[in-house]
PDB file of C-alpha atoms in Angstrom:
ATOM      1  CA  UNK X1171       2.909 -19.202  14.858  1.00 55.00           C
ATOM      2  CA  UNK X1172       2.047 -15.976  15.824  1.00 72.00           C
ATOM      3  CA  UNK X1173      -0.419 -13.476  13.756  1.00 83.00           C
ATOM      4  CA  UNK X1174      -2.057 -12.718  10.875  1.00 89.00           C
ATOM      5  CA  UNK X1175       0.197 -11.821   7.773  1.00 89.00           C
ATOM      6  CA  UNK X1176       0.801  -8.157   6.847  1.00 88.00           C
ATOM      7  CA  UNK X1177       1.163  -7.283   3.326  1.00 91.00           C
ATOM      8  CA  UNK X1178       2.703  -3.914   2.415  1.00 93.00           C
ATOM      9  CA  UNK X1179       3.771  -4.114  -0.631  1.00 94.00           C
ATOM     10  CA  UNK X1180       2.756  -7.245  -2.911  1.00 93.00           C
ATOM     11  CA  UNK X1181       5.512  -7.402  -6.110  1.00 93.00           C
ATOM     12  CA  UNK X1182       3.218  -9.902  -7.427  1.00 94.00           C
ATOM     13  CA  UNK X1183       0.760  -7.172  -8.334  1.00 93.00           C
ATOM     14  CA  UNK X1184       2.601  -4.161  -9.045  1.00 91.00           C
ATOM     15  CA  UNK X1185       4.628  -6.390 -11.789  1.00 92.00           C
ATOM     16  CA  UNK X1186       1.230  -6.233 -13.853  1.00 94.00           C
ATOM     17  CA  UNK X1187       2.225  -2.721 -14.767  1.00 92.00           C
ATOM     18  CA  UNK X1188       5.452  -3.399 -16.051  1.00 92.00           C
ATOM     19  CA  UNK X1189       7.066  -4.984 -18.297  1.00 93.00           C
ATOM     20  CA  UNK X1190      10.538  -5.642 -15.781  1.00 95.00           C
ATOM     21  CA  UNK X1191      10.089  -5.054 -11.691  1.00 95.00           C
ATOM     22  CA  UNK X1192      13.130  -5.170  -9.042  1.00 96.00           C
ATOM     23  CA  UNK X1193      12.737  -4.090  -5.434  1.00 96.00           C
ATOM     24  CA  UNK X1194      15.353  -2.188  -4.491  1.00 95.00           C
ATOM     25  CA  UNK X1195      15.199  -1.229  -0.610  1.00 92.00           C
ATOM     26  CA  UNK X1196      12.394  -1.460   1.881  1.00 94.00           C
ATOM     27  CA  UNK X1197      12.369   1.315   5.447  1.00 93.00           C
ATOM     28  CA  UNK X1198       9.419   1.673   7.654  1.00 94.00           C
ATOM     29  CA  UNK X1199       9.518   4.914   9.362  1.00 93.00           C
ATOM     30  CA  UNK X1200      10.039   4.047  13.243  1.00 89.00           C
ATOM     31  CA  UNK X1201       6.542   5.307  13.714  1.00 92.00           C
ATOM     32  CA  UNK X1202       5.072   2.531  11.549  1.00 93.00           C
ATOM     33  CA  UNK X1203       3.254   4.495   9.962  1.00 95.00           C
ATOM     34  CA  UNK X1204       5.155   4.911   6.144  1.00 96.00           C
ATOM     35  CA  UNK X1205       6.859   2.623   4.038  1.00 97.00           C
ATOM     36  CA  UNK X1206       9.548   3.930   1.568  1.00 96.00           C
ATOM     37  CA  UNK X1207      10.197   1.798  -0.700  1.00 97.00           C
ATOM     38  CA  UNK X1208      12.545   2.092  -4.431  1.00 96.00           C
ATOM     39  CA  UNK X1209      11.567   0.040  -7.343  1.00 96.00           C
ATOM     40  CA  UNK X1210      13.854  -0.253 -10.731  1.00 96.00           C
ATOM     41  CA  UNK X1211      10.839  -0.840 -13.752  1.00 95.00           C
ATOM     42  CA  UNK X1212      13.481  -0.273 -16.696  1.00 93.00           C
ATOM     43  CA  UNK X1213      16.313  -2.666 -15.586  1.00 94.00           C
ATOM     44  CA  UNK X1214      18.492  -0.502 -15.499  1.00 92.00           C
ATOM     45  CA  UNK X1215      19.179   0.058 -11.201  1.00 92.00           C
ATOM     46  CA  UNK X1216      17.588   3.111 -11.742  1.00 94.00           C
ATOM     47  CA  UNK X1217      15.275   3.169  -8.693  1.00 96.00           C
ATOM     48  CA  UNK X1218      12.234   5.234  -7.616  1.00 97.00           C
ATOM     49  CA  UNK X1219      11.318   5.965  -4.490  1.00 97.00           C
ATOM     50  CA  UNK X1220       7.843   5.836  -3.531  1.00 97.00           C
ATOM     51  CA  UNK X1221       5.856   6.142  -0.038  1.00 97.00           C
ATOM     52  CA  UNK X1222       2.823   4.258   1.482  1.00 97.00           C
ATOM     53  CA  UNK X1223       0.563   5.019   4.061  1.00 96.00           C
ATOM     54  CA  UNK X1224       0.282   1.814   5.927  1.00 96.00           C
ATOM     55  CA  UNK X1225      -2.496   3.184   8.033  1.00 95.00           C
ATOM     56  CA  UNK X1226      -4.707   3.681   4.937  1.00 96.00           C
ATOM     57  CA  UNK X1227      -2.764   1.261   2.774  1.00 94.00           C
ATOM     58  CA  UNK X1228      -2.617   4.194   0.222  1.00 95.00           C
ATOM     59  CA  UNK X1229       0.284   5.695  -1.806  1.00 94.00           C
ATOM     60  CA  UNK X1230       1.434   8.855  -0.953  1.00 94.00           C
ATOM     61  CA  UNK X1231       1.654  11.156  -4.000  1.00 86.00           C
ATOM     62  CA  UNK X1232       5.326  11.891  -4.394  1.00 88.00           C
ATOM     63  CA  UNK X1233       8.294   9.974  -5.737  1.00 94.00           C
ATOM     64  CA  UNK X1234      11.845  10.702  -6.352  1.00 96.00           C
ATOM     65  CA  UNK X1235      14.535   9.384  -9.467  1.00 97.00           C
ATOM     66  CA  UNK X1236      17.643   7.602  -9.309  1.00 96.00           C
ATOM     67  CA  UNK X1237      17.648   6.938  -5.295  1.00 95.00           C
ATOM     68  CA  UNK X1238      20.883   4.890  -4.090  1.00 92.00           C
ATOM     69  CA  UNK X1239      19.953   4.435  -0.447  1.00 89.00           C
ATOM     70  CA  UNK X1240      17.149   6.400   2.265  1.00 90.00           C
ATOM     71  CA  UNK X1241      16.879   6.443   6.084  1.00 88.00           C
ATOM     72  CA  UNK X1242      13.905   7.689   8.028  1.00 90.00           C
ATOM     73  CA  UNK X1243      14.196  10.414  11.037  1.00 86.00           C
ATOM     74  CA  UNK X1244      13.120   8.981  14.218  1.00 82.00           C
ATOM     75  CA  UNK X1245       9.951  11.507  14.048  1.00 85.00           C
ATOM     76  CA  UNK X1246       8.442   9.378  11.309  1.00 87.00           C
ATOM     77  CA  UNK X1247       7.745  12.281   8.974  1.00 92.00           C
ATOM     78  CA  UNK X1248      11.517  12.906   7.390  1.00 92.00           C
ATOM     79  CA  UNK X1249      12.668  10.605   5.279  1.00 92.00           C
ATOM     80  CA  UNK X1250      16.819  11.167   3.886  1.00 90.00           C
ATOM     81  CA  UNK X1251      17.501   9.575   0.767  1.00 91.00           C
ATOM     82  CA  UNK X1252      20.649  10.140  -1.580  1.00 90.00           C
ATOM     83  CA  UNK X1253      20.628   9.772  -5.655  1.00 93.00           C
ATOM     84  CA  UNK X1254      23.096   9.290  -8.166  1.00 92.00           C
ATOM     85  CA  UNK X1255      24.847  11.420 -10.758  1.00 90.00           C
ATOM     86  CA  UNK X1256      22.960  10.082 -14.034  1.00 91.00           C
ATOM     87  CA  UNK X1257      26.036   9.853 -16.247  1.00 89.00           C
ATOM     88  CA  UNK X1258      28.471   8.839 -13.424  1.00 86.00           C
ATOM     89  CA  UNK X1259      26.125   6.592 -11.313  1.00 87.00           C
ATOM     90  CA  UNK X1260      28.170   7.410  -8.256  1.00 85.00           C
ATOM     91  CA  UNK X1261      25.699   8.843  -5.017  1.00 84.00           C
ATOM     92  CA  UNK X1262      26.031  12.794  -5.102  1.00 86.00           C
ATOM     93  CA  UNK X1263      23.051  13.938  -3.724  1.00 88.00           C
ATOM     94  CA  UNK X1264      21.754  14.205   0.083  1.00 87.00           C
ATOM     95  CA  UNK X1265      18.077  15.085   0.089  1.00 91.00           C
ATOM     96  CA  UNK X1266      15.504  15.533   3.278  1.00 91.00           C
ATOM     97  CA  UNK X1267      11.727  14.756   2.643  1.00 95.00           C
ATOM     98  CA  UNK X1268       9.202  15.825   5.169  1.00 94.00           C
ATOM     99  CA  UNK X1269       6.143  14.115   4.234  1.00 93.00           C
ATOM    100  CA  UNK X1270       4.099  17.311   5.364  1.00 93.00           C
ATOM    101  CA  UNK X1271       5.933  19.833   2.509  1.00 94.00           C
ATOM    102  CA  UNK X1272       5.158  19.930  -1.051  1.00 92.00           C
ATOM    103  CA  UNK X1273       9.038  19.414  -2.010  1.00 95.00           C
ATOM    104  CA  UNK X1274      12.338  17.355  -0.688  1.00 96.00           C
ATOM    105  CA  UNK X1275      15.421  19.955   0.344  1.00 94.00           C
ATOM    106  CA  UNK X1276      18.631  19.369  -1.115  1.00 92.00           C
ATOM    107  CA  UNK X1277      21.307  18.538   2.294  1.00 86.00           C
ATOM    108  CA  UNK X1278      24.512  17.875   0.787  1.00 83.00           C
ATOM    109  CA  UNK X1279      25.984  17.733  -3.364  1.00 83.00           C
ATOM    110  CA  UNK X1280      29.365  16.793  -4.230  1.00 78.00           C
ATOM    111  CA  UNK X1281      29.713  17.743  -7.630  1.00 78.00           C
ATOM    112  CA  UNK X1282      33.192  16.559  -8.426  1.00 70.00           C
ATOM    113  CA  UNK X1283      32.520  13.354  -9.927  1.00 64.00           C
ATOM    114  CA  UNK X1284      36.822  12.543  -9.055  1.00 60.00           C
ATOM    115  CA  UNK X1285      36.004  12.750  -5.723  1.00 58.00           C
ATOM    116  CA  UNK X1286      33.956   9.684  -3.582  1.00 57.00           C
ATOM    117  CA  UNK X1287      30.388   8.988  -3.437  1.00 57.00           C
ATOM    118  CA  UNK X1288      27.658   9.379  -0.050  1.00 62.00           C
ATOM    119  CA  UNK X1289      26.022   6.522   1.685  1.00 58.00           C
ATOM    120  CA  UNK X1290      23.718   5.963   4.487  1.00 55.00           C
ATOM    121  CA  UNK X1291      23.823   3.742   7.499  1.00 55.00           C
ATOM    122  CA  UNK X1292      21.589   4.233  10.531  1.00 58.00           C
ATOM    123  CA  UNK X1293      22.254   2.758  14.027  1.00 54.00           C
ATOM    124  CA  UNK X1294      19.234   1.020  15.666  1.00 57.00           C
ATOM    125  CA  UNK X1295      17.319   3.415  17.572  1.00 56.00           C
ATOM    126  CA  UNK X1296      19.764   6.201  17.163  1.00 56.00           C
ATOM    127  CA  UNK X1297      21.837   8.681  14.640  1.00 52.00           C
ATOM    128  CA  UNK X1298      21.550   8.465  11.040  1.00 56.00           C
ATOM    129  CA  UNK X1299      25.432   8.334   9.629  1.00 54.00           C
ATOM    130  CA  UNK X1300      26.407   9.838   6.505  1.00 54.00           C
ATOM    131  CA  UNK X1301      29.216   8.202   4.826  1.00 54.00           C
ATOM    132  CA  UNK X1302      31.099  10.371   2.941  1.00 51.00           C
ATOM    133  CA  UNK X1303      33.873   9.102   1.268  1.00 49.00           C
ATOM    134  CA  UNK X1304      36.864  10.929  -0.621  1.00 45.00           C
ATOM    135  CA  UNK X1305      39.447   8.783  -2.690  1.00 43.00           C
ATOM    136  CA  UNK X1306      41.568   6.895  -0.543  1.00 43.00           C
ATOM    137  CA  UNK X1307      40.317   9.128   2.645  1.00 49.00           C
ATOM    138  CA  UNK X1308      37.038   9.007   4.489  1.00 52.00           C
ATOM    139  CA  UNK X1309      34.768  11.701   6.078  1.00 53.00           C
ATOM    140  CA  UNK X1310      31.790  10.857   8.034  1.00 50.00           C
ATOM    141  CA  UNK X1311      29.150  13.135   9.402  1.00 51.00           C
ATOM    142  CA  UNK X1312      26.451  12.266  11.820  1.00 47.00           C
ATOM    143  CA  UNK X1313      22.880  13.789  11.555  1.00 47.00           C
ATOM    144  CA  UNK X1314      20.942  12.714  14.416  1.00 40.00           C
ATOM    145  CA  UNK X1315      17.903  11.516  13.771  1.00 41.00           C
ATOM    146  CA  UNK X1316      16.826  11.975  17.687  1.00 39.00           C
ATOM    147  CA  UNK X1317      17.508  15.978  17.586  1.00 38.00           C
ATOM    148  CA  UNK X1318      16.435  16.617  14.246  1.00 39.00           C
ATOM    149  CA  UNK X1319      15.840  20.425  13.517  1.00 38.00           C
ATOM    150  CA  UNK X1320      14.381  21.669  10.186  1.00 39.00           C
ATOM    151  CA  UNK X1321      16.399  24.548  10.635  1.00 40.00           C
ATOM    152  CA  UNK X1322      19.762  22.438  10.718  1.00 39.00           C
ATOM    153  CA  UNK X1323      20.138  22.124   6.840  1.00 37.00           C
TER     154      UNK X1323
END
């Protein structure tokens, strides 16, 4: 009961392009406005992020490799996504993408592959968390998706 069904992204069809298709995570920006959305085609986890206007039900021209996990700022315009290492597979990248500039901004690299990997959680409605774990320790930042500043990173 309720309404009409909303299709934003349909598997069925984009699994005519490839040969293998696995959806890997689904965010709508708070706004409503953009879906992010990662999609392994090789089989191998490797997962691509892509965007989609759901007010024009168009993609939006930019993509990024090897994304682990993504969390939208509560503007609706900044998406924060992390990627892996792709010998090690571990998370070691923090990247910001404003959907109104040409390229994403690194935030945050670990580069020693002994040390942990980064993960995302967001609490409803408020802060994006940053999970940032070392070995047997853990660090955690919080970036808050409320206050966001371009000028913060």
């Amino acid at each position: 009961s309720g309404g009409e069904e909303t299709v934003y992204l349909d598997l069925n069809e984009l699994s005519k392009k490839y040969a293998f298709i696995s959806l890997g995570g689904v965010n709508i920006s708070d706004d409503g406005n953009t879906l992010a959305f990662t999609l392994d085609t090789n089989g191998f986890r490797q997962y691509q992020l892509s965007f989609k206007d759901l007010t024009t039900g168009k993609a939006i021209g930019f993509t990024a490799d090897r994304v682990t996990s993504m969390s939208w700022s509560k503007n609706g315009e900044t998406l924060f996504y992390s990627t892996e290492d792709p010998i090690t597979k571990r998370s070691n990248q923090i990247w910001r993408r404003n959907l109104n500039e040409k390229q994403p901004h690194l935030v945050m690299e670990e580069k020693d592959e002994l040390q942990g990997s980064i993960g995302w959680y967001k609490y409803p409605g408020g802060p994006i968390g940053v999970d940032y774990s070392i070995l047997n320790n853990a660090k955690y930042a919080i970036i808050s998706a409320s206050t966001f500043s371009f000028g913060s990173f």
